[in-house]
Tab-separated table of C-alpha atoms in Angstrom:
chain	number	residue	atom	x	y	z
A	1	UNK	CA	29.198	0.392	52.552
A	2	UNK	CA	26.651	-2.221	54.017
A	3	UNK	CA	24.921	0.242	55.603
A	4	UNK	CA	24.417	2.756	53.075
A	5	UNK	CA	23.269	-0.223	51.069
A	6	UNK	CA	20.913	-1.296	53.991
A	7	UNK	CA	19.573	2.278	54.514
A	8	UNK	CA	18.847	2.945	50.628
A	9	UNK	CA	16.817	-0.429	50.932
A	10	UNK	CA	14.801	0.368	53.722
A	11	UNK	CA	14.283	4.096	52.137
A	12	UNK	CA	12.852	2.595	48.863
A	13	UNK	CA	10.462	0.540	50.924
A	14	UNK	CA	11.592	-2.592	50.047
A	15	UNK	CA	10.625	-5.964	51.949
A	16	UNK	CA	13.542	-7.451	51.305
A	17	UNK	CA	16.118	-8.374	53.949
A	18	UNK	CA	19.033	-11.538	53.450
A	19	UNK	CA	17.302	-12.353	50.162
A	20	UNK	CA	14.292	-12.878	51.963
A	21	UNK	CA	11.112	-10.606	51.968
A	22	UNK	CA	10.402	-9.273	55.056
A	23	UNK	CA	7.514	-6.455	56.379
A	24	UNK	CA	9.073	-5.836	59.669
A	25	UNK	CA	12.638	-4.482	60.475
A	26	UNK	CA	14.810	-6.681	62.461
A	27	UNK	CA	16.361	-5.401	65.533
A	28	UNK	CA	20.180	-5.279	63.498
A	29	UNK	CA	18.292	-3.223	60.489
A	30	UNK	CA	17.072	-0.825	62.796
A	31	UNK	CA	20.275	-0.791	65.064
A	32	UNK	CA	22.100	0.200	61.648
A	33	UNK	CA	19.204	2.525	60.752
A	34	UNK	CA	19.966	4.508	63.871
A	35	UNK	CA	23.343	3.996	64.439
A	36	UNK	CA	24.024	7.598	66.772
A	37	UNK	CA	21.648	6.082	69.163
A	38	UNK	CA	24.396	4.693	72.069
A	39	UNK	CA	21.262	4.203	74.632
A	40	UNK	CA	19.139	0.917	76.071
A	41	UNK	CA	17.055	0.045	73.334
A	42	UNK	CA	13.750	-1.798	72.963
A	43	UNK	CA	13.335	-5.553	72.497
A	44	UNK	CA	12.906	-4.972	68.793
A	45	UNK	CA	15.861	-2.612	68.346
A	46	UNK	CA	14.170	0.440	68.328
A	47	UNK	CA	15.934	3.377	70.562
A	48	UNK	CA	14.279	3.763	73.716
A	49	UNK	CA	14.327	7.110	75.324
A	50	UNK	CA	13.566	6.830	78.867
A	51	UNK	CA	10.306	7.867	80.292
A	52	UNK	CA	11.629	10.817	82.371
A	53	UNK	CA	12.331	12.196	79.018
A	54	UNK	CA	9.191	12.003	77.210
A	55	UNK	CA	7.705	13.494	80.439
A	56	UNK	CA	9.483	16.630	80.969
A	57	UNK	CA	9.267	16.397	76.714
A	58	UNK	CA	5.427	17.529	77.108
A	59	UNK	CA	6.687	20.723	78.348
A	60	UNK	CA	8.928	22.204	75.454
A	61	UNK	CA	6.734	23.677	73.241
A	62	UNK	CA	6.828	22.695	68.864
A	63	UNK	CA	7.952	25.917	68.100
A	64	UNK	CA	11.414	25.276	70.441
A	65	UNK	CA	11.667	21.885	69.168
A	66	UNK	CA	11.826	22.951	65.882
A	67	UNK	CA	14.231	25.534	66.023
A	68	UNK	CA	16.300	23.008	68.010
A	69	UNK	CA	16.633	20.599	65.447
A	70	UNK	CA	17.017	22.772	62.939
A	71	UNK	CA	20.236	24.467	64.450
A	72	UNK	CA	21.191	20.770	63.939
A	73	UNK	CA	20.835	20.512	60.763
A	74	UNK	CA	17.112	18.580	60.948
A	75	UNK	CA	14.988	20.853	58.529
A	76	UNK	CA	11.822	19.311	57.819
A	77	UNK	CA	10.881	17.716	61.455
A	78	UNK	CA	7.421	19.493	61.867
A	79	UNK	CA	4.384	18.438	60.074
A	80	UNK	CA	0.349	20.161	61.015
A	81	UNK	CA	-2.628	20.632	59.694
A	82	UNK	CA	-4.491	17.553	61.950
A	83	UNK	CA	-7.604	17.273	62.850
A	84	UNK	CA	-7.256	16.021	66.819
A	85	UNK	CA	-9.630	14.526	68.807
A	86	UNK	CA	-8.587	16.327	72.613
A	87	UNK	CA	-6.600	19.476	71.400
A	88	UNK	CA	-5.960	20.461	74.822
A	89	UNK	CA	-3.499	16.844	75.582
A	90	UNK	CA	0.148	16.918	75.051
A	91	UNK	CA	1.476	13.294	73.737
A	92	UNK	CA	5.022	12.135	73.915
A	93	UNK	CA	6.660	8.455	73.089
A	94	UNK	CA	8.648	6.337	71.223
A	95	UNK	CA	7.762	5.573	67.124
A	96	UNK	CA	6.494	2.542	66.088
A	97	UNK	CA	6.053	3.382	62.155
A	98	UNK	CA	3.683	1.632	59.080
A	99	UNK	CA	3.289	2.238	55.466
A	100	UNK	CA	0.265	1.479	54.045
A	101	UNK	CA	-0.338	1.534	49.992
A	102	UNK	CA	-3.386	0.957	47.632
A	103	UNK	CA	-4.020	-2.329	47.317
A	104	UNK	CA	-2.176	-4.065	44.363
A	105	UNK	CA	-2.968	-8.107	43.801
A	106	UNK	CA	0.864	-9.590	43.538
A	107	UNK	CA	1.803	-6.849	46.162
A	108	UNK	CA	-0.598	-7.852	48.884
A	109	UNK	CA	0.087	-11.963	48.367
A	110	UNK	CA	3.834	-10.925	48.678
A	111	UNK	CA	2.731	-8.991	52.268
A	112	UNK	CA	0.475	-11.792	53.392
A	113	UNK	CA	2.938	-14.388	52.800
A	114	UNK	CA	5.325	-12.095	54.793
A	115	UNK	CA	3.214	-11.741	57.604
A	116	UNK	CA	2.546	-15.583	57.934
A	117	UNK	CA	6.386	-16.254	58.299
A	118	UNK	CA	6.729	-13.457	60.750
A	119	UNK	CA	4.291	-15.246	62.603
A	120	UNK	CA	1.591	-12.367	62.452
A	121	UNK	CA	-1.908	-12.922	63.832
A	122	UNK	CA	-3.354	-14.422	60.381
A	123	UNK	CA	-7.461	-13.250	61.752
A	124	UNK	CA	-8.388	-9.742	60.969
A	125	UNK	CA	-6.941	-7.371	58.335
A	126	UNK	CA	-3.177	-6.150	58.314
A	127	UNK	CA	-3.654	-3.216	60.200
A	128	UNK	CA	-3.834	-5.294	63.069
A	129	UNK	CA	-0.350	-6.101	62.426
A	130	UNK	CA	1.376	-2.769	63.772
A	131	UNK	CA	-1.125	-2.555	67.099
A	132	UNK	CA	-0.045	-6.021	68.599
A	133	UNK	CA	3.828	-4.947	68.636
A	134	UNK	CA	3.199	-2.188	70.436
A	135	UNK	CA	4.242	-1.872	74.214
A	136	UNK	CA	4.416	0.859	76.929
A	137	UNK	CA	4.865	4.452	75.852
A	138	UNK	CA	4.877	3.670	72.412
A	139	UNK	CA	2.873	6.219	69.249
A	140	UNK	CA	1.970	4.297	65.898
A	141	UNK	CA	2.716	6.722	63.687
A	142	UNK	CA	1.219	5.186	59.757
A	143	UNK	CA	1.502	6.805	56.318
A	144	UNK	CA	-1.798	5.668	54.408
A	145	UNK	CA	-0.972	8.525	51.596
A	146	UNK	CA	-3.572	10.959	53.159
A	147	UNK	CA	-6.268	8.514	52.378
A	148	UNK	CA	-9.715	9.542	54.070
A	149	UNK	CA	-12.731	7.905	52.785
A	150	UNK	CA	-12.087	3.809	53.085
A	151	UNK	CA	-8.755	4.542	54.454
A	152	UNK	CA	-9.918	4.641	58.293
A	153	UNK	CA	-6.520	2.746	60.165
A	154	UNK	CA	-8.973	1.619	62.897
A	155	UNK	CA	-11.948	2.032	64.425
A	156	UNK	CA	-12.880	2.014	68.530
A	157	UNK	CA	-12.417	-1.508	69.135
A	158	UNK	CA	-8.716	-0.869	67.599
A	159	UNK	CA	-8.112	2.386	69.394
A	160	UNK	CA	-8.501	0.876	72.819
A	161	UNK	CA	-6.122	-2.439	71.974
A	162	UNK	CA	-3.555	0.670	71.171
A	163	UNK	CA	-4.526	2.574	74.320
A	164	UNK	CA	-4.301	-1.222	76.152
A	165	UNK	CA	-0.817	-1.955	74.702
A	166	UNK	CA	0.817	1.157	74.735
A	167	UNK	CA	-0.470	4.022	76.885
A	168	UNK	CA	-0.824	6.805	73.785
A	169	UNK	CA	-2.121	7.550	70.977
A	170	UNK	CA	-2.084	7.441	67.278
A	171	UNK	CA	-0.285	9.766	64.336
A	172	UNK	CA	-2.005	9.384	61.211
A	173	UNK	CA	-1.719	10.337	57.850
A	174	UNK	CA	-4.737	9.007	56.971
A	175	UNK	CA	-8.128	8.252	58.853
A	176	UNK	CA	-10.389	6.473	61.932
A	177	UNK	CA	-14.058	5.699	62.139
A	178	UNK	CA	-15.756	6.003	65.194
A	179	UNK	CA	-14.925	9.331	66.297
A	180	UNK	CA	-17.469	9.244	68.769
A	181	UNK	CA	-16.967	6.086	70.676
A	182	UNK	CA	-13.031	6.845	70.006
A	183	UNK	CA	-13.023	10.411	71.573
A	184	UNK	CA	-14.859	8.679	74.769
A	185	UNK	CA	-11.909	6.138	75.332
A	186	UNK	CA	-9.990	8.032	78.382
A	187	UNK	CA	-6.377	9.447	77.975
A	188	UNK	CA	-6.401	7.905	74.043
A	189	UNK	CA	-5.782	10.472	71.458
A	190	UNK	CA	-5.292	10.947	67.269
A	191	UNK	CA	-3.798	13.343	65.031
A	192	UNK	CA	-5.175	12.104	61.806
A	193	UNK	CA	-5.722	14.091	58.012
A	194	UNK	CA	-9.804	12.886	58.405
A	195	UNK	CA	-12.528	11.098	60.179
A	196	UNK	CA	-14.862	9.003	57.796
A	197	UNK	CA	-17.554	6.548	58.681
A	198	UNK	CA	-16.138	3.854	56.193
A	199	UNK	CA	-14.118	1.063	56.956
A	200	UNK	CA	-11.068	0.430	55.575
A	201	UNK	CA	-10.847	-1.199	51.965
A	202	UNK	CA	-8.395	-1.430	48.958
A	203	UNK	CA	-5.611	-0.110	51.144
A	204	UNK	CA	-2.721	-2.469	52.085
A	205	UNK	CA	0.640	-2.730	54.870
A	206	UNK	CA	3.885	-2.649	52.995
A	207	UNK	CA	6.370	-2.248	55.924
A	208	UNK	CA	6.337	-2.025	59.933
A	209	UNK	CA	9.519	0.184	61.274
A	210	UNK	CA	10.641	1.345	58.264
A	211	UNK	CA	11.796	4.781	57.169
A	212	UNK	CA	8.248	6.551	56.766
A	213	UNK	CA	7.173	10.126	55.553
A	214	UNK	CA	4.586	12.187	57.016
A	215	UNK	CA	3.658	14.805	55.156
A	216	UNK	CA	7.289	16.890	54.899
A	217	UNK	CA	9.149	14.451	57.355
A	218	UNK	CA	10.906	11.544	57.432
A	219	UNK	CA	10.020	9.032	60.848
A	220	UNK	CA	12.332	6.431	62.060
A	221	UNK	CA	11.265	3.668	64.194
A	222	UNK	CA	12.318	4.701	67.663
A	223	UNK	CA	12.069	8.789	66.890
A	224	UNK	CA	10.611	10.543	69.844
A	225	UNK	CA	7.050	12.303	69.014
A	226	UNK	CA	5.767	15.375	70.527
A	227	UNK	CA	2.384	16.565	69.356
A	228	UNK	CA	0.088	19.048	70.891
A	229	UNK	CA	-2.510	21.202	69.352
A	230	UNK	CA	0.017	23.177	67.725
A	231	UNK	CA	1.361	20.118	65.688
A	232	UNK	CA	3.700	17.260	66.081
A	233	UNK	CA	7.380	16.940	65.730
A	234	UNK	CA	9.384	14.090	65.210
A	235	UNK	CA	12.886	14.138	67.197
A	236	UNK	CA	16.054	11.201	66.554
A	237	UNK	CA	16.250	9.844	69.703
A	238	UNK	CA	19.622	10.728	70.039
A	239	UNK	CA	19.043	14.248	70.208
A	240	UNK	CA	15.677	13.931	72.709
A	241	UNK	CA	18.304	14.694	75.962
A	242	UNK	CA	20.235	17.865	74.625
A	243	UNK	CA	17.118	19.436	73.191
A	244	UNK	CA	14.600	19.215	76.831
A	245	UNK	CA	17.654	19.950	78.485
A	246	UNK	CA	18.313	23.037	76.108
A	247	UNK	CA	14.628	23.879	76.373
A	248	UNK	CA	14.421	23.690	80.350
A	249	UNK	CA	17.670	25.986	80.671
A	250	UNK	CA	16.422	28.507	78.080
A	251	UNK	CA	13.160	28.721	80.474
A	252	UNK	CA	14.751	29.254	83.768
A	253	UNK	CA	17.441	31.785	82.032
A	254	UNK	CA	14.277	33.396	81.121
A	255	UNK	CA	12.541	33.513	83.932
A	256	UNK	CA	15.918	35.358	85.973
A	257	UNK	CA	15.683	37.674	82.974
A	258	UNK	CA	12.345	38.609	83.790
A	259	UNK	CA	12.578	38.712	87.232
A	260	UNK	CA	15.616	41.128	87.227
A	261	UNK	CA	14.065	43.385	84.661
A	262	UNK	CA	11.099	43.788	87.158
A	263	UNK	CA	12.862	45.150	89.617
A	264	UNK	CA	15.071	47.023	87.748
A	265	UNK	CA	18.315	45.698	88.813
A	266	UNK	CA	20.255	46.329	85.563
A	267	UNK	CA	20.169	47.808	82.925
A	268	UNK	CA	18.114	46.551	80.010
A	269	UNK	CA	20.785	45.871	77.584
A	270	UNK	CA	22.758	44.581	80.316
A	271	UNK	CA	20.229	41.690	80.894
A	272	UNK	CA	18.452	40.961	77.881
A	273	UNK	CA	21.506	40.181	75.783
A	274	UNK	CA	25.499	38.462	76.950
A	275	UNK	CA	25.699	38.581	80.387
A	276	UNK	CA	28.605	39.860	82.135
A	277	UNK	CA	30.772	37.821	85.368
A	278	UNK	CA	29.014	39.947	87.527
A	279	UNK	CA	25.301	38.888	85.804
A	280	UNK	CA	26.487	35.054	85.529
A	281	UNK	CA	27.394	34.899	89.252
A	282	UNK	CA	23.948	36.729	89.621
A	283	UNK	CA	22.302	33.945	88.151
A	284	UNK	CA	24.038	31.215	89.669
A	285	UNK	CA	22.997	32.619	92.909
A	286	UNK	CA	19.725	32.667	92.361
A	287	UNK	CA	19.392	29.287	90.876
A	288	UNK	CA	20.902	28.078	94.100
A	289	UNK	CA	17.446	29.616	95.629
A	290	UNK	CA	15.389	28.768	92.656
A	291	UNK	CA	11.881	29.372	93.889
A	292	UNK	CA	10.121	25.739	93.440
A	293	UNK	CA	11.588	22.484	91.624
A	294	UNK	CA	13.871	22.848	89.222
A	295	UNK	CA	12.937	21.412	85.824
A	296	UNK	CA	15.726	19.582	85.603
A	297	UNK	CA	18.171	17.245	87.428
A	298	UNK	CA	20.636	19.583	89.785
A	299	UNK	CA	23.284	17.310	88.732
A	300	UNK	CA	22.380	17.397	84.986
A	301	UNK	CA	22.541	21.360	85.135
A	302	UNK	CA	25.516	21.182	87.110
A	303	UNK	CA	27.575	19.300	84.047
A	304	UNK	CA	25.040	22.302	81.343
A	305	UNK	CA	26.181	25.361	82.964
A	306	UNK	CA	30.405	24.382	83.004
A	307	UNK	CA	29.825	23.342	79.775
A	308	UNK	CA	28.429	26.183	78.563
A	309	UNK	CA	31.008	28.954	80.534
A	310	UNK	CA	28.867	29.668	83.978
């Protein structure tokens, strides 16, 4: 009951937290927000999915993902329609997540007071706030409500103090300035609605790792992102393992299929549909000789294949 309270709480965007009014999520809010998460997790509670994962993550593709999650049950994980600054880069890495609102008088003294207790940097606007938790591996994903013109997150000074802290990117719905000086800051990269020359005004923080939407999703703090050109989905960070590891089998699987059907060896409806003992042995064989590195752990296929009848 506690956490159902907790959860609706966070959902609504409030900032408050043991009577108090908080912006950030403690480390036992976001432990309870993500409670099928049995992994090391970050300092601040967040999951955190290993970095072997988020690598070999680059390689599934959106359209895999997707149907991944929604086989369990995750329907509205995918979100598009960005304008990106290197199309060609593939970003993984853990959420960090902000909500930003129009600026409302009472609001923003309620935030500001907030932030002071919390012990955030009181020089420079809010949206400071989100870039100095950041660490290693880590994507600030932000909702400003699609805001373009005056509703640029950050500019290139701010881009590079992400690209310092955390090694990625940014996921915004909303905007930067400086597209120029930002798309010349090496490895960095944005998925945002806009670009606009203004700098940011009337638009305020109202939460840092909260429950966010972007566009048709819902992001957690600690979700794993992967965004390409094709779009970005967000993954719970419990299900990051079983879905590369799901990905990597289908590709080898498919590349046997392939490679028997060139030569002929069987029939095509013996191949390219359930395999037979004689087919699964096949296989197992020729994984045994798999021609390179396998994209996997042996031992993690190993534990796949009994488990699924091979």
């Amino acid at each position: 009951m506690r956490r159902t309270i907790l959860i609706t709480a966070l959902v609504l965007g409030g900032l408050f937290a043991n009577a108090q009014q908080r912006l950030g999520s403690t480390p036992e809010q976001i432990k309870d927000l993500t409670p099928e998460w049995k992994g090391e997790r970050s300092a601040d509670g967040r999951p955190h999915v290993s970095d072997q994962l988020l690598e070999r993550l680059k390689k599934v593709s959106v359209d895999e993902a997707w149907e991944k999650l929604k086989a369990k049950g995750y329907l509205s994980q995918f979100e598009g329609g960005w304008k990106i600054l290197h199309p060609d880069s593939v970003m993984t890495g853990r959420v960090v997540t902000a909500q930003y609102m129009p600026a409302r008088p009472d609001l923003n003294a309620v935030v500001t007071t907030a932030g002071k207790a919390e012990g955030r940097s009181q020089h420079g606007g809010q949206n400071l706030w989100p870039i100095d938790i950041l660490t290693n591996g880590d994507v600030y994903v932000a909702d400003a409500y699609g805001k373009i013109a005056d509703g640029t997150l950050m500019g290139s000074s701010l881009s590079s103090s992400v690209w310092g802290r955390a090694k990625r990117g940014v996921i915004f719905n909303g905007a930067i300035r400086d597209e120029a000086e930002v798309s010349e800051i090496k490895g960095f990269n944005a998925w945002v609605k806009g670009t606009d020359p203004s700098a940011i005004s009337q638009v305020q923080l109202t939460s840092i790792n909260q429950p966010i939407r972007i566009g048709r999703v819902t992001v957690l703090p600690g979700d794993v992102v992967l965004a390409n050109k094709y779009g970005t989905v967000f993954i719970p960070a419990h299900l990051v393992a079983d879905l590369v590891l799901d990905a990597e089998f289908q590709d080898v699987h498919d590349q046997f299929e392939r490679a028997r059907m060139l030569e002929g060896k069987y029939l095509t409806g013996q191949i390219h549909g359930a395999w037979s003992d004689e087919i699964k042995k096949d296989f197992l064989n020729w994984l045994n000789h798999y021609p390179g590195k396998l994209p996997m752990p042996k031992k993690e296929l190993d534990v796949y294949l009994k488990a699924n009848g091979y």
